[in-house]
């Protein structure tokens, strides 16, 4: 080999085995990374499509299958049914507003404005919250127990001695005290006659002579007037009876709204009270007079004392007193 050839061989660059392996590894790494990126992209797309199906197909289907307060609120149906339910079953309790927050998949958060018209009248303030999940009311937040079920009114007859003790306690109150009482009698009374007394007739359990099961009630005045049937203080007996029947019809027509709340009556609670409510409505349509054997009254101390002393009461219980002595 000549010197010239030696020189040419020396100057020609030759890749080492190590360099060639490095290049090969880089190509493999690039190929793997490319495959991984494609796999991740496909996974993300699949997850996105699943979420789209859940939120835009499955969630609306579940909203349609279960009680949907958001839909019923468009014409205030949900609000009117809830308002009527508590009007019929709770003395003094008034639903003044309901805000619905959609959570998806048949779930909602309800913010409710409630007043106990004998005790507090803060209208428009949300003070009760509850989750509505697939047609069931869950996780109530009701710090002042406005909507809690109250049982036992009118159920435990009092002796004359016990009645006298209640009267004596009321006599100790200042003259300015305003008292609310839950009273029941053995004989039915005409509502028209009770309204002529010096005391204020606040709520009545409507007397159904032909029904031994559930009997609804009616508040005889409301704070918030959303429709003409809320303005009851000057209504005649016939007009009040018509309001009562209309409220029962609203509850029968929209049983899915109130039925999960159960149906309380005195010391009984029906887990599913649809049949009892329907029977009450059918019987109410036959009533000719508005009468009661159990009711709530309120008034100044002396007027209340005058009333109870001349009334043959079966039960009497103090619901509330607006007086610093009893707060």
XYZ file of N, CA, C and O in Angstrom, residues 103-258:
624
model
N -77.757 19.742 39.314
C -76.494 19.056 39.557
C -76.211 17.984 38.504
O -75.128 17.419 38.473
N -77.198 17.699 37.653
C -77.035 16.678 36.634
C -77.415 15.295 37.115
O -77.402 15.005 38.315
N -77.780 14.426 36.188
C -78.101 13.031 36.463
C -79.244 12.890 37.463
O -79.199 12.081 38.388
N -80.274 13.711 37.305
C -81.442 13.625 38.170
C -81.221 14.159 39.567
O -81.966 13.819 40.484
N -80.188 15.024 39.754
C -79.873 15.565 41.073
C -80.010 17.087 41.077
O -79.625 17.760 40.117
N -80.545 17.618 42.191
C -80.772 19.059 42.311
C -80.521 19.496 43.759
O -80.629 18.694 44.691
N -80.203 20.753 43.911
C -80.096 21.374 45.233
C -81.188 22.422 45.338
O -81.296 23.304 44.488
N -82.037 22.311 46.377
C -83.140 23.249 46.568
C -82.816 24.196 47.720
O -82.448 23.762 48.808
N -82.954 25.481 47.464
C -82.859 26.500 48.505
C -84.247 27.072 48.735
O -84.852 27.620 47.812
N -84.778 26.911 49.942
C -86.179 27.239 50.221
C -86.269 28.379 51.231
O -85.555 28.387 52.233
N -87.156 29.325 50.939
C -87.455 30.403 51.887
C -88.731 30.029 52.630
O -89.789 29.874 52.027
N -88.619 29.864 53.957
C -89.735 29.407 54.786
C -89.972 30.402 55.919
O -89.015 30.941 56.482
N -91.241 30.630 56.248
C -91.548 31.404 57.450
C -92.526 30.627 58.324
O -93.381 29.906 57.820
N -92.338 30.762 59.621
C -93.347 30.353 60.593
C -94.047 31.653 60.979
O -93.490 32.477 61.704
N -95.247 31.851 60.474
C -95.890 33.159 60.570
C -96.322 33.547 61.982
O -96.748 34.681 62.205
N -96.206 32.631 62.917
C -96.458 32.997 64.312
C -95.175 33.471 64.984
O -95.212 34.229 65.954
N -94.037 33.041 64.450
C -92.774 33.309 65.135
C -91.843 34.225 64.347
O -91.344 35.209 64.853
N -91.596 33.902 63.059
C -90.681 34.702 62.249
C -91.299 34.976 60.887
O -91.955 34.121 60.319
N -91.005 36.174 60.357
C -91.580 36.526 59.068
C -90.523 37.172 58.176
O -90.689 38.263 57.676
N -89.408 36.489 57.995
C -88.331 36.987 57.152
C -88.512 36.410 55.752
O -87.996 35.356 55.414
N -89.277 37.125 54.937
C -89.628 36.636 53.603
C -88.477 36.833 52.633
O -87.817 37.878 52.625
N -88.238 35.817 51.798
C -87.247 35.926 50.742
C -85.863 35.432 51.120
O -84.966 35.413 50.282
N -85.657 35.022 52.356
C -84.353 34.539 52.803
C -84.333 33.011 52.777
O -85.170 32.367 53.397
N -83.378 32.439 52.052
C -83.247 30.979 52.041
C -82.779 30.516 53.415
O -81.740 30.944 53.910
N -83.557 29.666 54.045
C -83.188 29.176 55.372
C -83.362 27.670 55.526
O -83.138 27.127 56.604
N -83.766 27.005 54.454
C -83.856 25.538 54.441
C -83.272 25.056 53.114
O -83.583 25.616 52.057
N -82.437 24.008 53.194
C -81.834 23.459 51.987
C -81.995 21.935 51.996
O -81.980 21.298 53.046
N -82.148 21.380 50.806
C -82.286 19.927 50.700
C -81.835 19.483 49.317
O -81.973 20.212 48.329
N -81.252 18.287 49.256
C -80.891 17.688 47.975
C -82.063 16.857 47.470
O -82.700 16.147 48.247
N -82.326 16.955 46.194
C -83.321 16.102 45.544
C -82.572 15.212 44.576
O -82.047 15.674 43.559
N -82.469 13.925 44.907
C -81.686 12.982 44.121
C -82.562 11.864 43.605
O -83.068 11.050 44.373
N -82.770 11.888 42.297
C -83.565 10.862 41.624
C -84.900 10.628 42.331
O -85.271 9.508 42.665
N -85.595 11.753 42.563
C -86.950 11.701 43.100
C -87.044 11.579 44.604
O -88.150 11.474 45.136
N -85.906 11.613 45.325
C -85.918 11.482 46.781
C -85.280 12.723 47.417
O -84.236 13.190 46.978
N -85.930 13.230 48.480
C -85.380 14.365 49.221
C -84.394 13.837 50.266
O -84.740 12.988 51.075
N -83.167 14.372 50.222
C -82.115 13.864 51.104
C -81.306 15.013 51.705
O -81.199 16.086 51.134
N -80.723 14.732 52.873
C -79.782 15.652 53.525
C -80.402 17.030 53.783
O -79.924 18.057 53.295
N -81.456 17.032 54.574
C -82.111 18.293 54.918
C -81.205 19.150 55.801
O -80.552 18.658 56.706
N -81.187 20.440 55.503
C -80.552 21.438 56.368
C -81.658 22.414 56.779
O -82.033 23.304 56.022
N -82.165 22.231 57.970
C -83.295 23.026 58.467
C -83.009 23.391 59.930
O -83.580 22.818 60.854
N -82.084 24.352 60.149
C -81.624 24.651 61.505
C -82.742 24.980 62.485
O -82.651 24.630 63.667
N -83.789 25.654 62.014
C -84.871 26.041 62.917
C -86.057 25.071 62.866
O -87.107 25.346 63.442
N -85.883 23.974 62.134
C -86.879 22.896 62.073
C -88.249 23.405 61.618
O -89.292 22.984 62.107
N -88.227 24.312 60.655
C -89.478 24.842 60.126
C -90.335 23.747 59.493
O -91.553 23.720 59.654
N -89.686 22.854 58.737
C -90.426 21.870 57.954
C -90.440 20.478 58.587
O -90.881 19.518 57.948
N -89.993 20.370 59.806
C -90.016 19.066 60.470
C -91.459 18.646 60.749
O -92.337 19.486 60.963
N -91.689 17.355 60.711
C -93.024 16.827 60.949
C -93.393 16.970 62.422
O -92.624 16.582 63.298
N -94.544 17.552 62.671
C -95.023 17.733 64.041
C -96.199 16.783 64.272
O -97.234 16.916 63.633
N -96.024 15.858 65.192
C -97.042 14.837 65.444
C -97.632 15.000 66.838
O -97.009 15.566 67.728
N -98.836 14.491 66.988
C -99.436 14.425 68.312
C -100.411 15.527 68.645
O -101.089 15.455 69.675
N -100.487 16.589 67.786
C -101.482 17.614 68.063
C -102.879 16.999 68.056
O -103.200 16.178 67.197
N -103.667 17.396 68.991
C -105.078 17.005 69.089
C -105.277 15.528 69.448
O -106.383 15.023 69.391
N -104.208 14.820 69.832
C -104.321 13.378 70.032
C -104.454 12.961 71.505
O -104.964 11.891 71.796
N -103.981 13.783 72.410
C -103.952 13.384 73.817
C -104.913 14.233 74.639
O -104.587 15.371 75.022
N -106.109 13.718 74.893
C -107.107 14.483 75.673
C -106.557 14.915 77.026
O -105.851 14.164 77.691
N -106.893 16.133 77.409
C -106.445 16.668 78.689
C -107.584 16.626 79.707
O -108.747 16.816 79.361
N -107.221 16.387 80.946
C -108.207 16.453 82.011
C -108.536 17.917 82.291
O -107.790 18.823 81.883
N -109.623 18.145 82.984
C -109.994 19.515 83.319
C -108.912 20.163 84.179
O -108.631 21.357 84.050
N -108.300 19.363 85.016
C -107.222 19.890 85.855
C -106.039 20.345 85.018
O -105.438 21.404 85.278
N -105.687 19.572 84.002
C -104.575 19.944 83.115
C -104.906 21.200 82.316
O -104.036 22.062 82.098
N -106.150 21.308 81.885
C -106.578 22.501 81.163
C -106.485 23.733 82.062
O -106.020 24.802 81.641
N -106.877 23.577 83.294
C -106.805 24.686 84.246
C -105.351 25.109 84.481
O -105.066 26.309 84.643
N -104.441 24.167 84.460
C -103.029 24.494 84.645
C -102.516 25.332 83.477
O -101.745 26.289 83.675
N -102.945 24.990 82.262
C -102.547 25.769 81.087
C -103.093 27.190 81.208
O -102.391 28.175 80.928
N -104.322 27.315 81.614
C -104.949 28.628 81.767
C -104.216 29.462 82.819
O -103.950 30.663 82.626
N -103.848 28.834 83.914
C -103.144 29.538 84.983
C -101.784 30.050 84.504
O -101.368 31.158 84.859
N -101.101 29.262 83.693
C -99.813 29.693 83.154
C -99.988 30.892 82.232
O -99.176 31.818 82.243
N -101.052 30.886 81.431
C -101.297 32.020 80.537
C -101.657 33.279 81.314
O -101.319 34.392 80.907
N -102.315 33.111 82.432
C -102.696 34.271 83.257
C -101.479 34.979 83.841
O -101.542 36.163 84.191
N -100.365 34.262 83.935
C -99.136 34.860 84.459
C -98.436 35.753 83.440
O -97.540 36.522 83.800
N -98.818 35.641 82.176
C -98.180 36.414 81.115
C -98.600 37.879 81.188
O -99.676 38.200 81.698
N -97.768 38.788 80.659
C -98.176 40.194 80.622
C -99.394 40.387 79.715
O -99.627 39.597 78.792
N -100.135 41.395 79.961
C -101.358 41.655 79.207
C -101.093 41.811 77.718
O -101.933 41.483 76.881
N -99.904 42.305 77.371
C -99.568 42.548 75.962
C -99.162 41.283 75.204
O -98.971 41.315 73.982
N -98.997 40.172 75.917
C -98.531 38.935 75.277
C -99.509 38.463 74.205
O -100.722 38.508 74.386
N -98.969 38.001 73.083
C -99.768 37.394 72.016
C -99.551 35.888 72.071
O -98.414 35.410 71.980
N -100.632 35.155 72.190
C -100.559 33.705 72.411
C -101.176 32.966 71.230
O -102.183 33.388 70.670
N -100.553 31.856 70.887
C -101.109 30.958 69.869
C -101.365 29.605 70.498
O -100.498 29.052 71.172
N -102.582 29.072 70.283
C -102.976 27.795 70.873
C -103.445 26.813 69.808
O -104.073 27.202 68.811
N -103.143 25.539 70.049
C -103.722 24.441 69.264
C -104.834 23.832 70.105
O -104.590 23.351 71.214
N -106.056 23.861 69.585
C -107.230 23.423 70.350
C -108.011 22.388 69.552
O -108.137 22.481 68.335
N -108.529 21.381 70.256
C -109.476 20.460 69.626
C -110.705 20.331 70.514
O -110.622 20.485 71.742
N -111.829 20.074 69.875
C -113.095 19.902 70.586
C -113.720 18.573 70.186
O -113.369 17.978 69.164
N -114.672 18.124 70.979
C -115.359 16.863 70.682
C -116.415 17.026 69.599
O -116.760 16.067 68.903
N -116.924 18.239 69.455
C -118.000 18.509 68.498
C -117.499 19.494 67.452
O -116.763 20.431 67.769
N -117.911 19.282 66.202
C -117.484 20.159 65.130
C -118.073 21.569 65.295
O -119.154 21.739 65.828
N -117.320 22.554 64.821
C -117.755 23.947 64.873
C -117.773 24.528 63.469
O -116.917 24.210 62.635
N -118.721 25.413 63.187
C -118.728 26.135 61.915
C -117.571 27.123 61.901
O -117.386 27.895 62.858
N -116.792 27.111 60.840
C -115.674 28.037 60.719
C -116.176 29.480 60.710
O -115.553 30.376 61.291
N -117.320 29.688 60.095
C -117.898 31.028 60.033
C -118.142 31.582 61.442
O -117.880 32.762 61.709
N -118.603 30.735 62.359
C -118.842 31.171 63.727
C -117.554 31.444 64.476
O -117.446 32.431 65.221
N -116.553 30.595 64.293
C -115.274 30.787 64.960
C -114.597 32.081 64.523
O -113.917 32.745 65.322
N -114.776 32.452 63.292
C -114.133 33.668 62.784
C -114.743 34.937 63.380
O -114.152 36.012 63.287
N -115.906 34.805 63.987
C -116.560 35.971 64.594
C -116.094 36.213 66.036
O -116.466 37.221 66.648
N -115.302 35.293 66.568
C -114.788 35.458 67.930
C -113.734 36.574 67.969
O -113.206 36.991 66.941
N -113.397 37.039 69.160
C -112.395 38.090 69.317
C -110.992 37.609 68.959
O -110.131 38.400 68.586
N -110.764 36.325 69.095
C -109.455 35.769 68.743
C -109.369 35.605 67.232
O -110.378 35.627 66.521
N -108.155 35.413 66.756
C -107.952 35.207 65.318
C -107.854 33.713 65.027
O -107.043 33.008 65.633
N -108.682 33.253 64.100
C -108.629 31.854 63.678
C -107.548 31.745 62.606
O -107.665 32.338 61.530
N -106.498 30.984 62.894
C -105.320 30.961 62.024
C -105.272 29.772 61.064
O -104.939 29.918 59.891
N -105.557 28.595 61.578
C -105.464 27.365 60.776
C -106.536 26.404 61.252
O -106.824 26.314 62.458
N -107.148 25.710 60.316
C -108.182 24.731 60.668
C -107.851 23.375 60.055
O -107.315 23.289 58.951
N -108.136 22.326 60.786
C -108.191 20.997 60.205
C -109.629 20.836 59.723
O -110.561 20.855 60.524
N -109.802 20.745 58.430
C -111.162 20.698 57.861
C -111.844 19.402 58.275
O -111.288 18.308 58.134
N -113.041 19.522 58.784
C -113.788 18.362 59.269
C -114.477 17.659 58.107
O -115.262 18.243 57.363
N -114.147 16.366 57.947
C -114.765 15.507 56.940
C -115.639 14.484 57.668
O -115.117 13.481 58.187
N -116.934 14.675 57.732
C -117.792 13.742 58.484
C -117.790 12.325 57.931
O -118.070 11.374 58.662
N -117.450 12.176 56.650
C -117.505 10.847 56.034
C -116.126 10.190 55.923
O -116.003 9.125 55.310
N -115.105 10.830 56.483
C -113.752 10.288 56.357
C -113.125 10.103 57.731
O -113.134 11.018 58.553
N -112.583 8.926 57.979
C -111.896 8.637 59.225
C -110.376 8.612 59.028
O -109.627 8.368 59.958
N -109.950 8.866 57.799
C -108.526 8.831 57.482
C -107.982 10.258 57.448
O -108.348 11.087 58.273
N -107.110 10.545 56.509
C -106.477 11.861 56.430
C -107.495 12.969 56.180
O -108.378 12.854 55.338
N -107.361 14.051 56.951
C -108.165 15.252 56.748
C -107.211 16.433 56.681
O -106.427 16.660 57.595
N -107.271 17.157 55.573
C -106.336 18.255 55.355
C -106.691 19.491 56.149
O -107.747 19.581 56.774
N -105.783 20.447 56.116
C -105.998 21.701 56.827
C -105.861 22.891 55.905
O -105.577 22.757 54.713
N -106.046 24.070 56.471
C -105.967 25.294 55.677
C -105.609 26.464 56.584
O -106.257 26.699 57.604
N -104.556 27.192 56.210
C -104.241 28.446 56.880
C -105.205 29.514 56.393
O -105.442 29.645 55.192
N -105.769 30.271 57.313
C -106.802 31.246 56.941
C -106.242 32.615 56.615
O -107.001 33.540 56.323
N -104.940 32.758 56.646
C -104.294 33.979 56.156
C -102.863 33.645 55.755
O -102.266 32.714 56.266
N -102.366 34.394 54.805
C -101.022 34.233 54.283
C -100.296 35.577 54.318
O -100.915 36.635 54.183
N -98.975 35.521 54.472
C -98.172 36.742 54.442
C -97.887 37.170 53.004
O -98.082 38.314 52.625
N -97.383 36.239 52.197
C -97.067 36.521 50.800
C -98.262 36.137 49.932
O -98.755 35.011 50.005
N -98.719 37.076 49.116
C -99.893 36.836 48.265
C -99.431 36.696 46.814
O -99.161 37.683 46.133
N -99.326 35.443 46.351
C -98.878 35.178 44.998
C -100.047 35.078 44.013
O -99.865 35.263 42.816
N -101.234 34.763 44.519
C -102.414 34.645 43.669
C -103.648 34.966 44.504
O -103.574 35.005 45.744
N -104.784 35.197 43.872
C -105.984 35.594 44.617
C -106.367 34.636 45.744
O -106.868 35.072 46.783
N -106.121 33.348 45.576
C -106.511 32.378 46.606
C -105.666 32.481 47.868
O -105.975 31.849 48.881
N -104.586 33.284 47.838
C -103.776 33.502 49.038
C -104.365 34.587 49.935
O -104.028 34.662 51.116
N -105.211 35.421 49.389
C -105.801 36.528 50.151
C -107.129 36.053 50.746
O -108.196 36.202 50.162
N -107.062 35.459 51.948
C -108.202 34.709 52.483
C -108.940 35.382 53.631
O -109.988 34.902 54.051
N -108.402 36.447 54.153
C -108.965 37.005 55.387
C -110.396 37.503 55.223
O -111.177 37.467 56.173
N -110.737 37.940 54.025
C -112.094 38.442 53.796
C -112.948 37.462 52.996
O -114.049 37.794 52.573
N -112.447 36.251 52.786
C -113.193 35.269 51.991
C -114.391 34.738 52.766
O -114.365 34.627 54.000
N -115.425 34.374 52.030
C -116.588 33.728 52.637
C -116.287 32.262 52.889
O -115.268 31.723 52.416
N -117.160 31.595 53.617
C -116.994 30.166 53.878
C -116.942 29.383 52.568
O -116.118 28.472 52.407
N -117.800 29.732 51.621
C -117.838 29.029 50.339
C -116.534 29.226 49.570
O -116.017 28.286 48.939
N -115.990 30.429 49.624
C -114.736 30.703 48.912
C -113.570 29.949 49.558
O -112.699 29.419 48.846
N -113.544 29.892 50.870
C -112.483 29.147 51.554
C -112.565 27.657 51.249
O -111.538 26.990 51.044
N -113.770 27.131 51.209
C -113.953 25.718 50.878
C -113.470 25.438 49.457
O -112.833 24.406 49.194
N -113.715 26.359 48.551
C -113.252 26.213 47.166
C -111.728 26.215 47.108
O -111.120 25.412 46.387
N -111.090 27.097 47.877
C -109.627 27.144 47.935
C -109.080 25.816 48.449
O -108.110 25.264 47.906
N -109.701 25.281 49.487
C -109.274 24.008 50.073
C -109.339 22.877 49.040
O -108.382 22.105 48.880
N -110.439 22.794 48.324
C -110.604 21.741 47.315
C -109.580 21.904 46.193
O -108.987 20.921 45.720
N -109.327 23.132 45.775
C -108.361 23.384 44.699
C -106.951 22.958 45.114
O -106.190 22.427 44.298
N -106.597 23.190 46.361
C -105.283 22.798 46.844
C -105.146 21.275 46.875
O -104.099 20.729 46.503
N -106.181 20.594 47.321
C -106.146 19.130 47.315
C -106.011 18.598 45.891
O -105.271 17.639 45.645
N -106.700 19.219 44.951
C -106.609 18.797 43.551
C -105.187 18.984 43.024
O -104.652 18.112 42.315
N -104.559 20.086 43.359
C -103.189 20.338 42.933
C -102.246 19.263 43.463
O -101.339 18.801 42.756
N -102.469 18.829 44.693
C -101.633 17.785 45.281
C -101.903 16.422 44.660
O -100.980 15.632 44.449
N -103.152 16.142 44.350
C -103.490 14.875 43.683
C -102.900 14.843 42.274
O -102.403 13.799 41.820
N -102.917 15.981 41.591
C -102.417 16.045 40.217
C -100.897 15.984 40.123
O -100.352 15.666 39.059
N -100.205 16.301 41.202
C -98.735 16.325 41.169
C -98.175 15.563 42.369
O -97.390 16.088 43.159
N -98.562 14.313 42.474
C -98.190 13.508 43.632
C -96.684 13.252 43.716
O -96.142 13.055 44.807
N -96.004 13.269 42.558
C -94.577 12.973 42.558
C -93.769 14.034 43.299
O -92.655 13.766 43.751
N -94.326 15.232 43.445
C -93.598 16.316 44.113
C -93.596 16.135 45.629
O -92.558 16.230 46.281
N -94.774 15.863 46.218
C -94.876 15.825 47.678
C -94.839 14.421 48.278
O -94.498 14.256 49.458
